[in-house]
Tab-separated table of C-alpha atoms in Angstrom:
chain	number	residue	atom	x	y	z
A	4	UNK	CA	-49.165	20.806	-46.874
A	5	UNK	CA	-52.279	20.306	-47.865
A	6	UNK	CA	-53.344	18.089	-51.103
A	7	UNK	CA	-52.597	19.358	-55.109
A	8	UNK	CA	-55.070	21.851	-56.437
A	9	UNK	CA	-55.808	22.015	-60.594
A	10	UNK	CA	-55.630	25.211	-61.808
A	11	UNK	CA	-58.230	25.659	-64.684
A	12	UNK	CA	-57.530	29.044	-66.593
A	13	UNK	CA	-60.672	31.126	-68.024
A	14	UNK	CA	-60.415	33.842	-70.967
A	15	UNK	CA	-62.698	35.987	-69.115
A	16	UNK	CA	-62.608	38.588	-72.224
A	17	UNK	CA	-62.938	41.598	-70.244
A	18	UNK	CA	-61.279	44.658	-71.780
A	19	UNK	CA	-59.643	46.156	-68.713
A	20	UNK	CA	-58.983	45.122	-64.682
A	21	UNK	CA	-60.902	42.287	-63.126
A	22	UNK	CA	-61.472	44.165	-59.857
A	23	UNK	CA	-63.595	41.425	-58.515
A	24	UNK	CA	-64.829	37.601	-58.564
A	25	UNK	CA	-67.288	36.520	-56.377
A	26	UNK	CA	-68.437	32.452	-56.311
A	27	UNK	CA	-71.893	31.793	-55.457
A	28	UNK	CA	-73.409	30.143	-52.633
A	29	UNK	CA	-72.763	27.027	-53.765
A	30	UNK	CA	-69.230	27.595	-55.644
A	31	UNK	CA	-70.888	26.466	-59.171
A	32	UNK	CA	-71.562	29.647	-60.169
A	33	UNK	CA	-68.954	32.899	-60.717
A	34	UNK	CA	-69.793	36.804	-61.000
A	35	UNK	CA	-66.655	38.746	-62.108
A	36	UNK	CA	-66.241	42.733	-62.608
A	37	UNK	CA	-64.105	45.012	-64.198
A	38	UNK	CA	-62.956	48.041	-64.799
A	39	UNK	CA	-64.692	48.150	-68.258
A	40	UNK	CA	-67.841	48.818	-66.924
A	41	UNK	CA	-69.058	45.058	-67.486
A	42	UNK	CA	-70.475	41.828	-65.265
A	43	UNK	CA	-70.138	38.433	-66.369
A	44	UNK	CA	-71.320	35.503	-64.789
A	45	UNK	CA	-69.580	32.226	-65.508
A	46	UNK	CA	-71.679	28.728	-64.894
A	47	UNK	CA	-69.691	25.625	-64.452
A	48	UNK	CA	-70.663	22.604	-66.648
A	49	UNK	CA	-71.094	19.047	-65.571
A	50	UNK	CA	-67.565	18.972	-67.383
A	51	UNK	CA	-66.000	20.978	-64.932
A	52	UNK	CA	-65.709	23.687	-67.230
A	53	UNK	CA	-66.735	27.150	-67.334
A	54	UNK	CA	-68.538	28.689	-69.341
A	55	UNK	CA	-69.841	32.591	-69.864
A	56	UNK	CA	-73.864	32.535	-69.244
A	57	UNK	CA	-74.860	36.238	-69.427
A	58	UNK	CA	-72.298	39.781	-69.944
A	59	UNK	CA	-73.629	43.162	-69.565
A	60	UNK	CA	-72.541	46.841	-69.048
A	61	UNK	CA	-73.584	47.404	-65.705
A	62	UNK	CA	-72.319	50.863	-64.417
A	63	UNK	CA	-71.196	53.789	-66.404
A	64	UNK	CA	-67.244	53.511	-64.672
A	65	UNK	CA	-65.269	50.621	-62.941
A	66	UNK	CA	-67.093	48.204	-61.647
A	67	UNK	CA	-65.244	47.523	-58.093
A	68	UNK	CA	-67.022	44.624	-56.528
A	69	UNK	CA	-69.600	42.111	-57.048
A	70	UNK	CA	-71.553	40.210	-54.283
A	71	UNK	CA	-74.165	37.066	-54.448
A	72	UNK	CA	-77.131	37.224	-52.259
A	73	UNK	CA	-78.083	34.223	-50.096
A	74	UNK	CA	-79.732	31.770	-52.669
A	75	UNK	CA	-82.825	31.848	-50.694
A	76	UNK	CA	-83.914	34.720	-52.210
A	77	UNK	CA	-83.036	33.817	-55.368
A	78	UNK	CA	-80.425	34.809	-57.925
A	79	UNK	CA	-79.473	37.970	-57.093
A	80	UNK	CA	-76.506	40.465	-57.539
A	81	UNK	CA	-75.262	43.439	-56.468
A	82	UNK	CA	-72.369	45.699	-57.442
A	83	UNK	CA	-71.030	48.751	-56.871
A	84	UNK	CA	-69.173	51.347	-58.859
A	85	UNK	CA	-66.665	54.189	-59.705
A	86	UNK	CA	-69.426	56.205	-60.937
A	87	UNK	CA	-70.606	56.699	-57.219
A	88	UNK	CA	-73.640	54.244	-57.347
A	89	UNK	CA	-74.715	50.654	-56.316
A	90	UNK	CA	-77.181	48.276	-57.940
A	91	UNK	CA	-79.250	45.180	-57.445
A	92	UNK	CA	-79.633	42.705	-60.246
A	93	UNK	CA	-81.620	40.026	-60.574
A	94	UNK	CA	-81.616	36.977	-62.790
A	95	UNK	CA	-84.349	36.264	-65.166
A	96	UNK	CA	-84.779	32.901	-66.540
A	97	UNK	CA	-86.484	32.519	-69.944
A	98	UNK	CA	-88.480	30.628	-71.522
A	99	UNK	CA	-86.941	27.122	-72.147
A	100	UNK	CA	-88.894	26.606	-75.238
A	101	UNK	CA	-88.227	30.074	-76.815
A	102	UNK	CA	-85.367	30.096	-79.896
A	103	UNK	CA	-83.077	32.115	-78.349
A	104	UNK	CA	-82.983	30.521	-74.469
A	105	UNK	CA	-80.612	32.628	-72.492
A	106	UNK	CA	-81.207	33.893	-68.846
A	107	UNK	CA	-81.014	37.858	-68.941
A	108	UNK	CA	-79.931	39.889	-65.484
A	109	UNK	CA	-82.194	42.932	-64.789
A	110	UNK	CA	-81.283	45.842	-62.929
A	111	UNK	CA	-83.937	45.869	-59.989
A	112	UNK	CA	-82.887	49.130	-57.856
A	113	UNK	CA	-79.897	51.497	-58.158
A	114	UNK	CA	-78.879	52.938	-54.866
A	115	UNK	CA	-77.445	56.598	-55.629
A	116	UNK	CA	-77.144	58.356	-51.850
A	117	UNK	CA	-73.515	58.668	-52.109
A	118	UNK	CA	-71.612	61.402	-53.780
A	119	UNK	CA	-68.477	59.906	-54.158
A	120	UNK	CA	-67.047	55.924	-55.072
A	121	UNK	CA	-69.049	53.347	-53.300
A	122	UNK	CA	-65.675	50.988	-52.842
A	123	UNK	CA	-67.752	48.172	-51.328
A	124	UNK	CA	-70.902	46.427	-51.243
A	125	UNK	CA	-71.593	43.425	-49.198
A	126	UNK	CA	-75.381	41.500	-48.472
A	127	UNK	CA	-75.848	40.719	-44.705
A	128	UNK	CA	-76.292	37.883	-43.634
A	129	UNK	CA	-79.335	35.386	-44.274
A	130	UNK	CA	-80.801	35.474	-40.706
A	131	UNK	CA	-80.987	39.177	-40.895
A	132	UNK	CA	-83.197	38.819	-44.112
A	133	UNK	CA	-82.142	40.708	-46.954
A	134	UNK	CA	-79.941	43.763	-46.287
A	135	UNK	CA	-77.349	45.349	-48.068
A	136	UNK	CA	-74.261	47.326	-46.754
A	137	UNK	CA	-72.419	49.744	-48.536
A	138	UNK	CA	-69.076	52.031	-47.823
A	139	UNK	CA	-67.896	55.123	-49.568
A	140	UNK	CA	-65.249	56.840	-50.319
A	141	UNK	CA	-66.802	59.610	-48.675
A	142	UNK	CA	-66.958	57.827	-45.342
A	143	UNK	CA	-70.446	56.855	-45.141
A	144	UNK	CA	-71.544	53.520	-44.344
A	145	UNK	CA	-74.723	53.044	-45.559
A	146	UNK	CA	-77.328	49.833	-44.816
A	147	UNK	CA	-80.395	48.868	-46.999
A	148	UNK	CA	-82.925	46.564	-46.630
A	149	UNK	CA	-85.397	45.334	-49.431
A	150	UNK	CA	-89.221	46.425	-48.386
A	151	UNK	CA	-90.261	43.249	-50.262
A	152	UNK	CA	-88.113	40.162	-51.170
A	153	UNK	CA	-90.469	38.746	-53.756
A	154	UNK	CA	-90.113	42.491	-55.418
A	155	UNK	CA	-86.435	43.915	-55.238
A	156	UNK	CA	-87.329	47.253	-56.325
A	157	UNK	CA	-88.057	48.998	-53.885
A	158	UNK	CA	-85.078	49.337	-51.172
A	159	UNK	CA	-84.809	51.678	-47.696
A	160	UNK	CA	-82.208	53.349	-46.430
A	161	UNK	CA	-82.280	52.058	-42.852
A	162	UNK	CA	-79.181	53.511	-41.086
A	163	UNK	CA	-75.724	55.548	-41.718
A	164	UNK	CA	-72.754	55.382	-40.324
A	165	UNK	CA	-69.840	57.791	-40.315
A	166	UNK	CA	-66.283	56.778	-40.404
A	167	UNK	CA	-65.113	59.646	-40.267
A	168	UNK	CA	-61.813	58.649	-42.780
A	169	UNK	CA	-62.563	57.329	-46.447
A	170	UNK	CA	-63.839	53.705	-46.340
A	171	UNK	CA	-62.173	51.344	-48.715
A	172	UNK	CA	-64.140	47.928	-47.751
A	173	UNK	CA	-66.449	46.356	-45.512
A	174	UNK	CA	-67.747	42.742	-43.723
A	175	UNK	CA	-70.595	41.282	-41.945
A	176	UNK	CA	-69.808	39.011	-39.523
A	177	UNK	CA	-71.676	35.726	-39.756
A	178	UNK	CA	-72.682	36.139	-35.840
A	179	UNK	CA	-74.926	32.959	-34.364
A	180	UNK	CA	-77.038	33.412	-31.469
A	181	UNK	CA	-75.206	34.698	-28.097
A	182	UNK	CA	-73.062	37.046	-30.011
A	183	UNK	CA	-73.682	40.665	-31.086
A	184	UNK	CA	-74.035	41.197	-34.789
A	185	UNK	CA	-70.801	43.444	-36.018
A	186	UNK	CA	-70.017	45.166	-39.005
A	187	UNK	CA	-65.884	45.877	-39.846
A	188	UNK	CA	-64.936	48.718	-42.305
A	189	UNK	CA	-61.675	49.365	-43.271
A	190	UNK	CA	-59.734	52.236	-44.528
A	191	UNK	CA	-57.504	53.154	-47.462
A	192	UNK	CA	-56.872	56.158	-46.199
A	193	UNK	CA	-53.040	58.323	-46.538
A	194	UNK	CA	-50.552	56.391	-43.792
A	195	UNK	CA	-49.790	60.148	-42.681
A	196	UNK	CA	-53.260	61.651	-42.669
A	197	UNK	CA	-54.319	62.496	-39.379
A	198	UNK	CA	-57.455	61.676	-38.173
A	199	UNK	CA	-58.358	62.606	-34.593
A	200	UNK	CA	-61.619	60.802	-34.801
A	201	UNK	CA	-60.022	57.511	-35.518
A	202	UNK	CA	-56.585	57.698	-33.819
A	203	UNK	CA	-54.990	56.361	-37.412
A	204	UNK	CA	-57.297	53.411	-37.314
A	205	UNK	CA	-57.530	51.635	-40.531
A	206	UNK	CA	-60.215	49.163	-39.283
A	207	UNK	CA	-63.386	50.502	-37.700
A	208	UNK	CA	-66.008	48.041	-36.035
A	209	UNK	CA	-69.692	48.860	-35.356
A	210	UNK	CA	-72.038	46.670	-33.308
A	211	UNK	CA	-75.980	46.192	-33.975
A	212	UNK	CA	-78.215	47.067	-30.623
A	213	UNK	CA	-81.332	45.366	-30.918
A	214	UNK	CA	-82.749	46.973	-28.070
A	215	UNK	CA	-81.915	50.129	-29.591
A	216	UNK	CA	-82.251	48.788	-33.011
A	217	UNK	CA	-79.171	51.226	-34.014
A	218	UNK	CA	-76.003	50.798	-35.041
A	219	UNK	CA	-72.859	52.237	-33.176
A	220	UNK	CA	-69.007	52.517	-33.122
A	221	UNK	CA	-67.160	50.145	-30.126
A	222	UNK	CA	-63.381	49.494	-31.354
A	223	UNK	CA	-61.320	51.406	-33.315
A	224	UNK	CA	-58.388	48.765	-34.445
A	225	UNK	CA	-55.507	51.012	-33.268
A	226	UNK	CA	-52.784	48.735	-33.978
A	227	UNK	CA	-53.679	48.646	-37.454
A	228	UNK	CA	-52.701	52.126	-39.171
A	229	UNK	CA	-50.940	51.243	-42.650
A	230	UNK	CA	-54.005	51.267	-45.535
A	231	UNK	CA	-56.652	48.070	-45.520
A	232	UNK	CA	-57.601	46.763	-48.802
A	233	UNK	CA	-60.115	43.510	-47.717
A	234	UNK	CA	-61.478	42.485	-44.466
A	235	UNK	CA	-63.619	39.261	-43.876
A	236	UNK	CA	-65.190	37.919	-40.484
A	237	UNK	CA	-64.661	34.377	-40.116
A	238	UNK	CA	-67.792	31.631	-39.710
A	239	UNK	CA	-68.050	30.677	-36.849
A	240	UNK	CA	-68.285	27.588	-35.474
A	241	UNK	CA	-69.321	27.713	-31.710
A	242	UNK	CA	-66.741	30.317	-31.040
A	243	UNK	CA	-67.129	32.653	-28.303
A	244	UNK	CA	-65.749	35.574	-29.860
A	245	UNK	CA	-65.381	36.740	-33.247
A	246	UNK	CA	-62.445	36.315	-36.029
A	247	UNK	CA	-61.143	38.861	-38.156
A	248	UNK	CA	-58.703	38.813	-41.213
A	249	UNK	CA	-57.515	41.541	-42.775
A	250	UNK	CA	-55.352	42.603	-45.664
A	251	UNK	CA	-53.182	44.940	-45.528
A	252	UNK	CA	-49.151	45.130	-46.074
A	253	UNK	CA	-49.681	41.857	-44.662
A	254	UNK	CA	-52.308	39.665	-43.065
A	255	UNK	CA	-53.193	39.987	-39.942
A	256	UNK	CA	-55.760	38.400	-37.956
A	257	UNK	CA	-57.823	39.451	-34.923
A	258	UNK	CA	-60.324	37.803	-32.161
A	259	UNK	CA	-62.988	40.760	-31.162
A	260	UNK	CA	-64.609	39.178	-27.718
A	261	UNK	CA	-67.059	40.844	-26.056
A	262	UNK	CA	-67.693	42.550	-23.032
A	263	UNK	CA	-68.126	40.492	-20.166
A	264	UNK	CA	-71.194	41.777	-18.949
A	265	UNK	CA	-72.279	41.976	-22.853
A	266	UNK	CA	-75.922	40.342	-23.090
A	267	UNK	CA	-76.467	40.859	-26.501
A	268	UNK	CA	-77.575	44.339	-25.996
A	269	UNK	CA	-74.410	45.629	-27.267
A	270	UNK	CA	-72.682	49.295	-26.483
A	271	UNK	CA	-69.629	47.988	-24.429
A	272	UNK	CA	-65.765	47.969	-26.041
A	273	UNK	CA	-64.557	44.530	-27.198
A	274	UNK	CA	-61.197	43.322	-26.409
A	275	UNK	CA	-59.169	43.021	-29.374
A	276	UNK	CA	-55.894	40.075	-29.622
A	277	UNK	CA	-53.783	39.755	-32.195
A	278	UNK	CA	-53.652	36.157	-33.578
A	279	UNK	CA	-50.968	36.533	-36.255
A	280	UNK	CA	-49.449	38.968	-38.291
A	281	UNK	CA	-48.156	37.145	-41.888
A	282	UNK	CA	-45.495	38.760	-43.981
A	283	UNK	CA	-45.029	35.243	-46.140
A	284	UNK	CA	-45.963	37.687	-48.928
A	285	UNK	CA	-43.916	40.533	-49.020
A	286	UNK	CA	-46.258	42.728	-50.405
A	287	UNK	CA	-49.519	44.710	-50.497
A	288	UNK	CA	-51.889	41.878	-49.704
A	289	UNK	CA	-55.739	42.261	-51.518
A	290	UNK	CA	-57.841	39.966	-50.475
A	291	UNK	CA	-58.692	37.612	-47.805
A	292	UNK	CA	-61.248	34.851	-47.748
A	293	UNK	CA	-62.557	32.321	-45.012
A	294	UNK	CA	-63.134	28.383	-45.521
A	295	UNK	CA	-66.788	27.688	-44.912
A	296	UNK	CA	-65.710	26.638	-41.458
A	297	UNK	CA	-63.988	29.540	-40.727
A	298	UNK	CA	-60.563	27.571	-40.061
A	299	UNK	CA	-58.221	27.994	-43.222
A	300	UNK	CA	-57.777	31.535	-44.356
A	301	UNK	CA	-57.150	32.258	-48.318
A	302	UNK	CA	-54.928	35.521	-49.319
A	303	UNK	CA	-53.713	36.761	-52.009
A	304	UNK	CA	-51.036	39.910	-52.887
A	305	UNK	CA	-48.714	41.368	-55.427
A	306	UNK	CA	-46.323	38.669	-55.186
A	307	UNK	CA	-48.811	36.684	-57.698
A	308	UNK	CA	-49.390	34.143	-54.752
A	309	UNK	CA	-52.456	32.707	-53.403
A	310	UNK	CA	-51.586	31.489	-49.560
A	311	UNK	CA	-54.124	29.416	-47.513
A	312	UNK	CA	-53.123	30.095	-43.529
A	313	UNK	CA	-54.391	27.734	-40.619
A	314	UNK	CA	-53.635	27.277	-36.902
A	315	UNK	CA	-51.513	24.218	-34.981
A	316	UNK	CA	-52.628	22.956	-32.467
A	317	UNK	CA	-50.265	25.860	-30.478
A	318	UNK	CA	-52.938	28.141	-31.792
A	319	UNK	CA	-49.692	29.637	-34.075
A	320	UNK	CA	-50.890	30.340	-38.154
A	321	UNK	CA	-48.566	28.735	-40.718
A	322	UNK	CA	-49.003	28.864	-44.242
A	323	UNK	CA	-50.275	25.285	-45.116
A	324	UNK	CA	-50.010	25.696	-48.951
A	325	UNK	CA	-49.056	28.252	-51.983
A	326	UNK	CA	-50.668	28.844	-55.095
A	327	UNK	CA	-48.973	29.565	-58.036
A	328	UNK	CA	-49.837	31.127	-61.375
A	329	UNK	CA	-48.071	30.222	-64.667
A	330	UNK	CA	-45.044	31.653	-65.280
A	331	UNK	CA	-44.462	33.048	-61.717
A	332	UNK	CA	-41.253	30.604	-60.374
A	333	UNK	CA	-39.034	33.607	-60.072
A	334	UNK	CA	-41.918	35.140	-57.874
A	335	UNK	CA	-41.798	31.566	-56.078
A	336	UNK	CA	-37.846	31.882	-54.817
A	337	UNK	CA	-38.228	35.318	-54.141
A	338	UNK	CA	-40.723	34.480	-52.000
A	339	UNK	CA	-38.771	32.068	-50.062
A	340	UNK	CA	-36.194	34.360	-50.057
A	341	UNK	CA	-33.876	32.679	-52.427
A	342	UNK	CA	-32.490	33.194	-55.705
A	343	UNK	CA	-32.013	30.511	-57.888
A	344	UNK	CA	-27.901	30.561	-58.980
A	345	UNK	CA	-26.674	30.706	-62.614
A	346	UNK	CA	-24.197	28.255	-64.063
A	347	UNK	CA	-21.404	30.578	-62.688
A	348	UNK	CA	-22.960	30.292	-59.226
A	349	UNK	CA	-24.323	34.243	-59.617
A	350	UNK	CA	-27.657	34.685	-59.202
A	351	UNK	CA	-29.823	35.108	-62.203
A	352	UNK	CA	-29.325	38.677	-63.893
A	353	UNK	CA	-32.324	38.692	-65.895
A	354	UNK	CA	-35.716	39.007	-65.450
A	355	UNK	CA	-38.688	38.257	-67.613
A	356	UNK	CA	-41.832	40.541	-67.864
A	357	UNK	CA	-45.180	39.691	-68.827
A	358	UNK	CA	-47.368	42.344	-69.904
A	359	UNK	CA	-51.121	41.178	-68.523
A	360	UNK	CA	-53.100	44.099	-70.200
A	361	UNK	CA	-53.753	47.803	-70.231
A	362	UNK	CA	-54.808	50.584	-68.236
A	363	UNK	CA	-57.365	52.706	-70.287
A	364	UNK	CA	-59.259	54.498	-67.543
A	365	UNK	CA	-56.420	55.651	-65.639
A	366	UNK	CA	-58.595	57.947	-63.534
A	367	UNK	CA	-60.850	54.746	-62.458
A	368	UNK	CA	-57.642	53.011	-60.590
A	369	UNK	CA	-57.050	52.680	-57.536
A	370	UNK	CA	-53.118	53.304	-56.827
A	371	UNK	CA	-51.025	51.259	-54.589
């Protein structure tokens, strides 16, 4: 186990879903989005507390995900929305001596090529300069790149990729030199809807030719066919192939190596291993998240848990530690498959519910 976290609560005062939170660069800042239409960013204090630094409506539906560019070019947000667009925002920081000193964030470019939910929006990363990625639910994966980085409003549409199934999320992977750069999509596509073009592939991974300077399709994740809400590439540190975690109706985890005769050119079908499938969960799992060294992976799912995963020395994934909201012990046994007995040695009968808030945009949720 690892050692005790503190769990710090924050009335985020957002009318509706969170659908997103997104730490910055340097985990002192917080973005979060929701379902009623609205960004907040949350700075932390020298107290350790956080505190709300700017709100604003920044779509004209739910708000799905939020994103942080690399700090190197400079504050800078983007998000991406129900109502079938993406923007860029950018922070503004006012004048210290005016009255009223708060930083405002300004919408720098809204990116409105698809025709359907953009479900995703992820920046590339920092050696790539600044590009943007997003995925539809029309299929489409679409990759921008800012013409200028001192002047983020102006923003090209440099490539698109088909999926050919409804896209649902997407993830760079941090690639260093040696490897190919690769971009995963996933899929929340019907179990039973048959896709010929995919095989019932849920993942989808794309390689960068920079010979070619294209993009193209070299591994369909065949194994994985049951609906994939988060993906993430892990850092890597001197690896030889790539890491992938993925959320699904449980986590699994993947290595992607390349070709043998791969040179960086890229074009050649990657050889995909399981690492692990986790069902510690028993549930839809949401999200997944990497440690900065690409080691300990984070997940969270509808049991109310928060599970960090890392590898023995067998190369076997364990879950090294759970994290528990208030009020969720019941969750807690259930989880370890146990039920805690009553004074008549029955297990417990009753059940307690907790409503955590309201659906008002019915429409703008996405079922599970």
């Amino acid at each position: 186990m690892m050692g005790s976290f503190k769990q710090r609560n924050i009335e985020s005062g957002h009318h509706d879903l969170i659908n997103d939170v997104a730490f910055d660069f340097y985990g002192r800042r917080l973005a979060t989005c929701s379902s009623d239409h609205t960004v907040k960013v949350w700075d932390q204090g020298e107290d350790g507390q956080w505190h709300c630094s700017c709100k604003w409506k920044a779509h004209s539906g739910a708000v799905w995900k939020v994103t942080w560019a690399h700090p190197e070019f400079g504050q800078v947000l983007a998000t991406c929305s129900f109502d079938r667009t993406a923007a860029v925002w950018e922070e503004i920081v006012s004048d210290a001596s005016s009255d009223h000193h708060q930083n405002t964030w300004i919408r720098r470019a809204p990116l409105v090529d698809s025709r359907t939910s953009v479900a995703d929006v992820r920046f590339s990363p920092r050696y790539m300069g600044l590009q943007l990625a997003t995925v539809s639910a029309d299929g489409v994966i679409r990759i921008y790149e800012a013409m200028d980085v001192m002047n983020l409003s102006t923003w090209s549409l440099e490539h698109e990729l088909s999926m050919r199934c409804a896209g649902s999320c997407i993830s760079w992977s941090p690639a260093p030199s040696g490897l190919s750069q690769l971009l995963a999509a996933g899929s929340e596509e019907q179990v039973g809807a048959a896709n010929p073009h995919t095989g019932g592939a849920k993942v989808l991974v794309f390689e960068y030719s920079k010979g070619a300077r294209k993009w193209s399709k070299v591994q369909n994740l065949t194994a994985i066919t049951d609906k994939v809400h988060d993906i993430a590439f892990a850092p890597n540190m001197g690896r030889s192939f790539h890491v992938l975690g993925i959320a699904s109706t449980a986590v699994r985890i993947v290595a992607l190596a390349p070709p043998a005769a791969d040179n960086g050119g890229g074009g050649g079908a990657y050889e995909v291993r399981e690492l692990a499938r986790l069902e510690d969960h028993r549930s839809v799992v949401w999200r997944v998240a990497w440690s900065i060294t690409g080691t300990i992976l984070g997940s969270s799912g509808d049991d109310g848990c928060v599970r960090l995963w890392k590898a023995n020395y067998l190369n076997h994934w364990k879950c090294i530690c759970k994290l528990l909201a208030d009020n969720s012990a019941a969750a807690d046994r259930e989880a370890d498959g146990a039920a805690a007995p009553n004074a008549s040695g029955n297990a417990l009968s009753t059940a307690k519910y907790y409503k955590l808030g309201a659906i008002k945009r019915p429409n703008e949720v996405a079922w599970h």
